[in-house]
């Protein structure tokens, strides 16, 4: 009996370890089914068919459970077709460093914090412009008043970081992830945020002249690793910023400055632009379904046709009348003039006229 019990325990452990060997290299299964590669820590998982599948949040797991096999099939197809891209998207391992290690690098002319885990370390008011910080984790780190202008911070991880008064102007934040950082007067002017993921309450952030092409700032209901969040930037500065192709759905841009911004082909579904200024912006091809444009200034905006379907019941925009297309002018064509029978010697009147009492 003891032998049988031992065999049962061993087999059980083997099966459990096999089940925990997550599919898709710990990437969110639901995300993959939608064509999105996102690595998780697999804390939220589900076993189906003897295999473990990871999820970025409870909402993603619930979506999976609605039709698991269909989600798995779509995820498998995307993963197989984009395996090289998927592997690249998996973050390289980061080496945990101490405060002393970080200071040693910062005091060096060849400062390089790339692939380092600097989580919760203190960098308040430090000058980090000379540092290379590719794929650096600043999770929960203190960067208040720090100068990171022009720094290379591609694929950096700034979740929950303290960024009050931080200067990130001109920084390269391509593919960076910035979820629920603490912002206040944070300066992203001229920064490169191409394909970056950002969610949080930014307040009066300065992101003017920045590049946010294909940026992912909108609410992704099925892929929220930290719960339902959205991009909130009341009074933010986005003048002349390039948002082309970005997803900024359901964001809060009340009183924001979007003058001259490029919003071509952006997803602005249910975004709130109340009292915002979009003078001279280009919104060609943007999705404004159910957006709020209460008092939004849209003087000289290009592509006004895009606002069809916005939530008029919550207020109307200013200078946003869509001019109806004028029909093409047709060349004047000769019109047939009805023949008029005139009484002449050659053409006596056909009908007898009653001329009684008439004077000639």
CSV table of C-alpha atoms in Angstrom, one decimal:
chain,number,residue,atom,x,y,z
A,1,UNK,CA,0.0,0.0,0.0
A,2,UNK,CA,2.8,2.4,0.8
A,3,UNK,CA,4.3,1.8,-2.6
A,4,UNK,CA,1.0,2.6,-4.3
A,5,UNK,CA,0.6,5.7,-2.2
A,6,UNK,CA,4.1,6.9,-3.1
A,7,UNK,CA,3.4,6.2,-6.8
A,8,UNK,CA,0.1,8.1,-6.6
A,9,UNK,CA,1.9,11.1,-5.0
A,10,UNK,CA,4.7,11.1,-7.6
A,11,UNK,CA,2.2,10.8,-10.5
A,12,UNK,CA,0.1,13.6,-9.0
A,13,UNK,CA,3.1,15.9,-8.7
A,14,UNK,CA,4.2,15.1,-12.3
A,15,UNK,CA,0.7,15.9,-13.6
A,16,UNK,CA,0.4,19.1,-11.5
A,17,UNK,CA,3.8,20.3,-12.7
A,18,UNK,CA,2.9,19.5,-16.3
A,19,UNK,CA,-0.4,21.4,-15.9
A,20,UNK,CA,1.5,24.4,-14.5
A,21,UNK,CA,3.9,24.5,-17.5
A,22,UNK,CA,2.1,27.5,-19.1
A,23,UNK,CA,1.3,27.7,-22.7
A,24,UNK,CA,2.5,30.5,-25.0
A,25,UNK,CA,5.5,31.3,-22.8
A,26,UNK,CA,3.3,33.0,-20.1
A,27,UNK,CA,1.7,35.4,-22.5
A,28,UNK,CA,-1.9,36.4,-22.1
A,29,UNK,CA,-3.9,33.8,-24.0
A,30,UNK,CA,-6.9,36.1,-24.5
A,31,UNK,CA,-4.5,38.9,-25.7
A,32,UNK,CA,-2.9,36.6,-28.3
A,33,UNK,CA,-6.4,35.6,-29.6
A,34,UNK,CA,-6.9,39.3,-30.4
A,35,UNK,CA,-3.4,39.7,-31.9
A,36,UNK,CA,-1.8,41.2,-28.9
A,37,UNK,CA,1.4,39.9,-27.3
A,38,UNK,CA,1.6,40.6,-23.6
A,39,UNK,CA,3.8,38.7,-21.1
A,40,UNK,CA,2.2,38.0,-17.7
A,41,UNK,CA,3.5,36.5,-14.4
A,42,UNK,CA,0.8,33.9,-14.7
A,43,UNK,CA,-0.7,34.6,-11.3
A,44,UNK,CA,-4.1,34.5,-13.0
A,45,UNK,CA,-4.4,31.2,-14.9
A,46,UNK,CA,-6.8,28.5,-16.0
A,47,UNK,CA,-6.3,24.8,-16.7
A,48,UNK,CA,-8.1,23.6,-19.8
A,49,UNK,CA,-7.5,20.2,-21.4
A,50,UNK,CA,-4.6,19.5,-19.1
A,51,UNK,CA,-2.8,22.7,-20.1
A,52,UNK,CA,-2.3,25.9,-18.2
A,53,UNK,CA,-3.1,29.3,-19.8
A,54,UNK,CA,-2.1,32.6,-18.4
A,55,UNK,CA,-4.1,35.9,-18.3
A,56,UNK,CA,-3.4,39.5,-17.6
A,57,UNK,CA,-6.5,40.0,-15.5
A,58,UNK,CA,-9.7,38.4,-14.3
A,59,UNK,CA,-11.6,40.0,-17.2
A,60,UNK,CA,-9.3,38.3,-19.7
A,61,UNK,CA,-9.8,35.0,-17.9
A,62,UNK,CA,-13.6,35.4,-18.0
A,63,UNK,CA,-13.5,36.1,-21.7
A,64,UNK,CA,-11.5,32.9,-22.2
A,65,UNK,CA,-13.9,30.8,-20.2
A,66,UNK,CA,-16.8,32.0,-22.4
A,67,UNK,CA,-15.4,30.0,-25.3
A,68,UNK,CA,-12.0,28.5,-24.4
A,69,UNK,CA,-11.4,26.4,-27.4
A,70,UNK,CA,-12.1,29.2,-29.8
A,71,UNK,CA,-9.8,31.5,-27.9
A,72,UNK,CA,-7.0,28.9,-27.8
A,73,UNK,CA,-7.3,28.3,-31.6
A,74,UNK,CA,-7.0,32.0,-32.4
A,75,UNK,CA,-4.2,32.4,-29.9
A,76,UNK,CA,-2.3,29.4,-31.3
A,77,UNK,CA,-2.7,30.7,-34.9
A,78,UNK,CA,-1.3,34.2,-34.0
A,79,UNK,CA,1.5,32.8,-31.8
A,80,UNK,CA,2.6,30.3,-34.5
A,81,UNK,CA,2.6,33.0,-37.2
A,82,UNK,CA,4.3,35.6,-35.1
A,83,UNK,CA,6.6,33.4,-33.0
A,84,UNK,CA,9.6,35.6,-33.7
A,85,UNK,CA,7.8,38.7,-32.8
A,86,UNK,CA,6.3,37.0,-29.7
A,87,UNK,CA,9.8,36.0,-28.5
A,88,UNK,CA,11.1,39.5,-29.0
A,89,UNK,CA,8.2,40.9,-27.0
A,90,UNK,CA,9.1,38.8,-24.0
A,91,UNK,CA,11.1,41.1,-21.8
A,92,UNK,CA,14.8,40.0,-21.2
A,93,UNK,CA,15.6,39.2,-17.6
A,94,UNK,CA,16.5,42.2,-15.5
A,95,UNK,CA,19.2,42.1,-13.0
A,96,UNK,CA,18.2,43.5,-9.6
A,97,UNK,CA,20.5,46.2,-8.4
A,98,UNK,CA,20.9,48.1,-5.1
A,99,UNK,CA,20.8,51.8,-4.5
A,100,UNK,CA,24.6,51.7,-4.3
A,101,UNK,CA,24.9,49.9,-7.7
A,102,UNK,CA,22.6,52.5,-9.3
A,103,UNK,CA,24.6,55.5,-7.9
A,104,UNK,CA,27.9,53.9,-9.1
A,105,UNK,CA,26.5,53.9,-12.6
A,106,UNK,CA,25.0,57.3,-12.4
A,107,UNK,CA,28.3,58.8,-11.3
A,108,UNK,CA,30.0,57.1,-14.3
A,109,UNK,CA,30.3,58.9,-17.7
A,110,UNK,CA,29.3,55.6,-19.3
A,111,UNK,CA,26.2,55.2,-17.2
A,112,UNK,CA,24.2,52.2,-18.4
A,113,UNK,CA,21.2,50.9,-16.4
A,114,UNK,CA,19.9,48.8,-19.3
A,115,UNK,CA,18.2,45.5,-18.4
A,116,UNK,CA,18.5,46.4,-14.7
A,117,UNK,CA,15.7,46.2,-12.1
A,118,UNK,CA,15.8,49.5,-10.2
A,119,UNK,CA,12.4,49.0,-8.6
A,120,UNK,CA,11.7,51.3,-5.6
A,121,UNK,CA,15.1,52.9,-5.7
A,122,UNK,CA,15.4,56.7,-5.2
A,123,UNK,CA,16.4,59.0,-8.1
A,124,UNK,CA,14.7,62.2,-6.9
A,125,UNK,CA,16.1,65.3,-8.6
A,126,UNK,CA,19.0,63.3,-10.2
A,127,UNK,CA,20.4,64.1,-13.6
A,128,UNK,CA,20.0,60.9,-15.6
A,129,UNK,CA,20.4,62.4,-19.1
A,130,UNK,CA,23.7,60.6,-19.8
A,131,UNK,CA,22.3,57.2,-18.8
A,132,UNK,CA,21.2,54.5,-21.1
A,133,UNK,CA,18.1,52.9,-19.7
A,134,UNK,CA,16.8,50.4,-22.3
A,135,UNK,CA,14.4,47.8,-20.7
A,136,UNK,CA,15.1,49.2,-17.3
A,137,UNK,CA,12.4,48.6,-14.6
A,138,UNK,CA,11.7,51.7,-12.5
A,139,UNK,CA,8.7,49.9,-10.9
A,140,UNK,CA,7.6,52.1,-7.9
A,141,UNK,CA,10.9,54.1,-8.2
A,142,UNK,CA,11.2,57.7,-7.0
A,143,UNK,CA,12.0,60.0,-10.0
A,144,UNK,CA,10.4,63.2,-8.7
A,145,UNK,CA,12.1,66.2,-10.3
A,146,UNK,CA,14.6,63.9,-12.1
A,147,UNK,CA,16.0,65.1,-15.4
A,148,UNK,CA,15.7,62.3,-18.0
A,149,UNK,CA,15.4,64.6,-21.0
A,150,UNK,CA,16.7,63.1,-24.2
A,151,UNK,CA,17.5,59.8,-22.5
A,152,UNK,CA,17.2,56.4,-24.3
A,153,UNK,CA,14.5,54.6,-22.3
A,154,UNK,CA,13.1,52.2,-24.9
A,155,UNK,CA,11.1,49.4,-23.5
A,156,UNK,CA,11.4,50.9,-20.0
A,157,UNK,CA,9.0,49.9,-17.3
A,158,UNK,CA,7.6,52.7,-15.2
A,159,UNK,CA,4.6,51.2,-13.5
A,160,UNK,CA,3.7,53.0,-10.2
A,161,UNK,CA,6.8,55.2,-10.5
A,162,UNK,CA,6.8,58.6,-8.9
A,163,UNK,CA,7.1,61.1,-11.8
A,164,UNK,CA,6.0,64.4,-10.2
A,165,UNK,CA,7.9,67.2,-11.9
A,166,UNK,CA,10.0,64.7,-13.8
A,167,UNK,CA,11.5,66.0,-17.1
A,168,UNK,CA,11.2,63.4,-19.9
A,169,UNK,CA,11.2,65.9,-22.7
A,170,UNK,CA,12.7,64.5,-25.9
A,171,UNK,CA,13.2,61.1,-24.2
A,172,UNK,CA,12.9,57.9,-26.3
A,173,UNK,CA,10.2,55.9,-24.7
A,174,UNK,CA,9.4,53.7,-27.6
A,175,UNK,CA,7.6,50.5,-26.5
A,176,UNK,CA,7.7,51.7,-22.8
A,177,UNK,CA,5.0,50.7,-20.3
A,178,UNK,CA,3.7,53.3,-17.9
A,179,UNK,CA,0.8,52.1,-15.8
A,180,UNK,CA,-0.6,54.1,-12.9
A,181,UNK,CA,2.5,56.1,-12.3
A,182,UNK,CA,2.0,59.2,-10.1
A,183,UNK,CA,2.1,62.3,-12.3
A,184,UNK,CA,2.1,66.0,-11.6
A,185,UNK,CA,3.4,68.6,-14.0
A,186,UNK,CA,5.3,65.7,-15.7
A,187,UNK,CA,7.1,66.9,-18.9
A,188,UNK,CA,6.9,64.7,-22.0
A,189,UNK,CA,7.3,67.5,-24.5
A,190,UNK,CA,8.8,66.2,-27.7
A,191,UNK,CA,9.2,62.7,-26.3
A,192,UNK,CA,9.0,59.6,-28.5
A,193,UNK,CA,6.2,57.4,-27.2
A,194,UNK,CA,5.7,55.3,-30.3
A,195,UNK,CA,3.8,52.1,-29.5
A,196,UNK,CA,4.1,52.9,-25.8
A,197,UNK,CA,1.4,51.8,-23.3
A,198,UNK,CA,0.3,54.4,-20.8
A,199,UNK,CA,-2.6,54.5,-18.4
A,200,UNK,CA,-3.1,56.7,-15.4
A,201,UNK,CA,-4.2,60.1,-14.1
A,202,UNK,CA,-1.8,62.6,-15.7
A,203,UNK,CA,-3.6,65.8,-15.0
A,204,UNK,CA,-2.0,68.9,-16.6
A,205,UNK,CA,0.7,66.9,-18.3
A,206,UNK,CA,2.8,68.5,-21.0
A,207,UNK,CA,3.0,66.1,-24.0
A,208,UNK,CA,3.0,68.7,-26.7
A,209,UNK,CA,5.1,68.1,-29.9
A,210,UNK,CA,5.4,64.4,-28.8
A,211,UNK,CA,5.3,61.4,-31.1
A,212,UNK,CA,2.6,58.9,-30.0
A,213,UNK,CA,2.2,56.9,-33.2
A,214,UNK,CA,0.3,53.7,-32.5
A,215,UNK,CA,0.4,54.5,-28.8
A,216,UNK,CA,-1.8,52.4,-26.6
A,217,UNK,CA,-3.4,54.8,-24.1
A,218,UNK,CA,-7.0,53.6,-24.3
A,219,UNK,CA,-8.9,51.3,-22.1
A,220,UNK,CA,-8.4,47.6,-23.1
A,221,UNK,CA,-11.3,45.9,-21.3
A,222,UNK,CA,-10.0,42.4,-21.9
A,223,UNK,CA,-6.4,43.2,-21.0
A,224,UNK,CA,-6.1,45.1,-17.8
A,225,UNK,CA,-3.4,43.6,-15.5
A,226,UNK,CA,-4.1,46.2,-12.8
A,227,UNK,CA,-7.9,46.5,-13.1
A,228,UNK,CA,-10.0,48.8,-15.2
A,229,UNK,CA,-8.1,52.0,-15.8
A,230,UNK,CA,-8.0,54.8,-18.4
A,231,UNK,CA,-5.9,57.7,-19.6
A,232,UNK,CA,-7.0,60.8,-17.7
A,233,UNK,CA,-5.4,64.1,-18.7
A,234,UNK,CA,-7.7,67.0,-17.7
A,235,UNK,CA,-6.1,70.2,-19.0
A,236,UNK,CA,-3.3,68.3,-20.6
A,237,UNK,CA,-1.1,69.9,-23.3
A,238,UNK,CA,-1.0,68.0,-26.6
A,239,UNK,CA,-0.5,70.7,-29.1
A,240,UNK,CA,1.1,69.5,-32.4
A,241,UNK,CA,1.4,65.9,-30.9
A,242,UNK,CA,1.3,63.1,-33.5
A,243,UNK,CA,-1.2,60.5,-32.3
A,244,UNK,CA,-1.7,58.9,-35.7
A,245,UNK,CA,-3.0,55.3,-35.4
A,246,UNK,CA,-3.1,55.5,-31.6
A,247,UNK,CA,-5.7,53.9,-29.4
A,248,UNK,CA,-6.9,56.5,-26.9
A,249,UNK,CA,-10.5,55.3,-26.5
A,250,UNK,CA,-12.5,56.3,-23.4
A,251,UNK,CA,-9.8,58.8,-22.3
A,252,UNK,CA,-10.6,62.0,-20.4
A,253,UNK,CA,-9.3,65.1,-22.2
A,254,UNK,CA,-11.6,67.7,-20.7
A,255,UNK,CA,-10.1,71.3,-21.2
A,256,UNK,CA,-7.0,69.8,-23.0
A,257,UNK,CA,-5.1,71.6,-25.7
A,258,UNK,CA,-5.0,69.6,-29.0
A,259,UNK,CA,-4.3,72.6,-31.3
A,260,UNK,CA,-2.6,71.4,-34.5
A,261,UNK,CA,-2.5,67.8,-33.3
A,262,UNK,CA,-2.4,64.8,-35.7
A,263,UNK,CA,-5.3,62.5,-34.7
A,264,UNK,CA,-5.6,60.7,-38.0
A,265,UNK,CA,-7.0,57.2,-37.8
A,266,UNK,CA,-7.1,57.3,-34.0
A,267,UNK,CA,-9.6,55.4,-31.8
A,268,UNK,CA,-11.4,58.0,-29.8
A,269,UNK,CA,-14.5,55.9,-28.9
A,270,UNK,CA,-16.2,57.5,-25.9
A,271,UNK,CA,-13.3,59.9,-25.3
A,272,UNK,CA,-14.3,63.1,-23.4
A,273,UNK,CA,-13.2,66.2,-25.2
A,274,UNK,CA,-15.5,68.6,-23.3
A,275,UNK,CA,-14.2,72.2,-23.6
A,276,UNK,CA,-11.0,71.0,-25.2
A,277,UNK,CA,-9.4,73.0,-28.0
A,278,UNK,CA,-8.8,71.1,-31.3
A,279,UNK,CA,-8.2,74.2,-33.5
A,280,UNK,CA,-6.4,73.2,-36.6
A,281,UNK,CA,-6.2,69.5,-35.7
A,282,UNK,CA,-6.5,66.7,-38.3
A,283,UNK,CA,-9.0,64.0,-37.3
A,284,UNK,CA,-9.3,62.4,-40.7
A,285,UNK,CA,-10.4,58.7,-40.3
A,286,UNK,CA,-10.6,58.9,-36.5
A,287,UNK,CA,-13.3,57.0,-34.6
A,288,UNK,CA,-15.5,59.4,-32.6
A,289,UNK,CA,-18.4,57.0,-31.8
A,290,UNK,CA,-20.1,58.2,-28.6
A,291,UNK,CA,-17.4,60.7,-27.9
A,292,UNK,CA,-18.3,63.8,-25.9
A,293,UNK,CA,-17.6,67.1,-27.6
A,294,UNK,CA,-19.5,69.4,-25.3
A,295,UNK,CA,-18.2,72.9,-26.1
A,296,UNK,CA,-15.1,71.4,-27.9
A,297,UNK,CA,-13.5,74.1,-30.1
A,298,UNK,CA,-13.0,72.6,-33.6
A,299,UNK,CA,-12.2,75.7,-35.7
A,300,UNK,CA,-10.4,74.8,-39.0
A,301,UNK,CA,-10.3,71.1,-38.0
A,302,UNK,CA,-9.6,68.7,-41.0
A,303,UNK,CA,-11.7,65.7,-41.6
A,304,UNK,CA,-14.8,66.8,-39.7
A,305,UNK,CA,-16.8,64.0,-41.2
A,306,UNK,CA,-15.1,61.8,-38.5
A,307,UNK,CA,-17.3,63.2,-35.7
A,308,UNK,CA,-20.4,61.6,-37.0
A,309,UNK,CA,-21.9,59.5,-34.2
A,310,UNK,CA,-20.6,61.6,-31.3
A,311,UNK,CA,-22.8,62.0,-28.3
A,312,UNK,CA,-24.7,65.1,-29.1
A,313,UNK,CA,-27.1,64.7,-26.2
A,314,UNK,CA,-24.2,65.6,-23.9
A,315,UNK,CA,-23.4,68.9,-25.6
A,316,UNK,CA,-22.4,70.1,-29.0
A,317,UNK,CA,-19.1,71.2,-30.4
A,318,UNK,CA,-18.1,74.6,-31.7
A,319,UNK,CA,-17.3,75.4,-35.4
A,320,UNK,CA,-17.9,71.7,-36.3
A,321,UNK,CA,-20.7,72.0,-38.8
A,322,UNK,CA,-20.2,69.5,-41.5
A,323,UNK,CA,-20.8,71.1,-44.9
A,324,UNK,CA,-23.1,69.0,-47.1
A,325,UNK,CA,-21.5,67.9,-50.3
A,326,UNK,CA,-22.6,70.2,-53.1
A,327,UNK,CA,-24.0,68.4,-56.2
A,328,UNK,CA,-21.8,68.7,-59.3
A,329,UNK,CA,-22.9,71.7,-61.4
A,330,UNK,CA,-24.5,70.6,-64.7
A,331,UNK,CA,-23.8,72.5,-67.8
A,332,UNK,CA,-26.7,74.4,-69.0
A,333,UNK,CA,-28.6,72.4,-71.6
A,334,UNK,CA,-30.9,73.8,-74.2
A,335,UNK,CA,-34.4,73.6,-73.0
A,336,UNK,CA,-37.3,72.8,-75.3
A,337,UNK,CA,-39.5,75.8,-75.5
A,338,UNK,CA,-43.2,75.0,-75.8
A,339,UNK,CA,-44.5,76.1,-79.1
A,340,UNK,CA,-46.6,79.2,-78.8
A,341,UNK,CA,-49.4,79.5,-81.4
A,342,UNK,CA,-49.4,83.1,-82.5
A,343,UNK,CA,-52.1,84.4,-84.7
A,344,UNK,CA,-50.7,85.6,-87.9
A,345,UNK,CA,-52.0,85.8,-91.4
A,346,UNK,CA,-50.2,82.5,-92.2
A,347,UNK,CA,-51.3,81.0,-88.9
A,348,UNK,CA,-54.9,82.0,-88.0
A,349,UNK,CA,-56.0,81.4,-84.5
A,350,UNK,CA,-57.0,77.8,-83.9
A,351,UNK,CA,-59.3,78.7,-81.1
A,352,UNK,CA,-62.0,81.3,-81.2
A,353,UNK,CA,-61.2,84.0,-78.7
A,354,UNK,CA,-63.9,85.8,-76.8
A,355,UNK,CA,-63.0,89.4,-77.4
A,356,UNK,CA,-66.3,90.9,-76.4
A,357,UNK,CA,-65.8,94.3,-74.8
A,358,UNK,CA,-62.1,94.4,-75.7
A,359,UNK,CA,-60.6,97.6,-77.1
A,360,UNK,CA,-58.0,97.7,-79.8
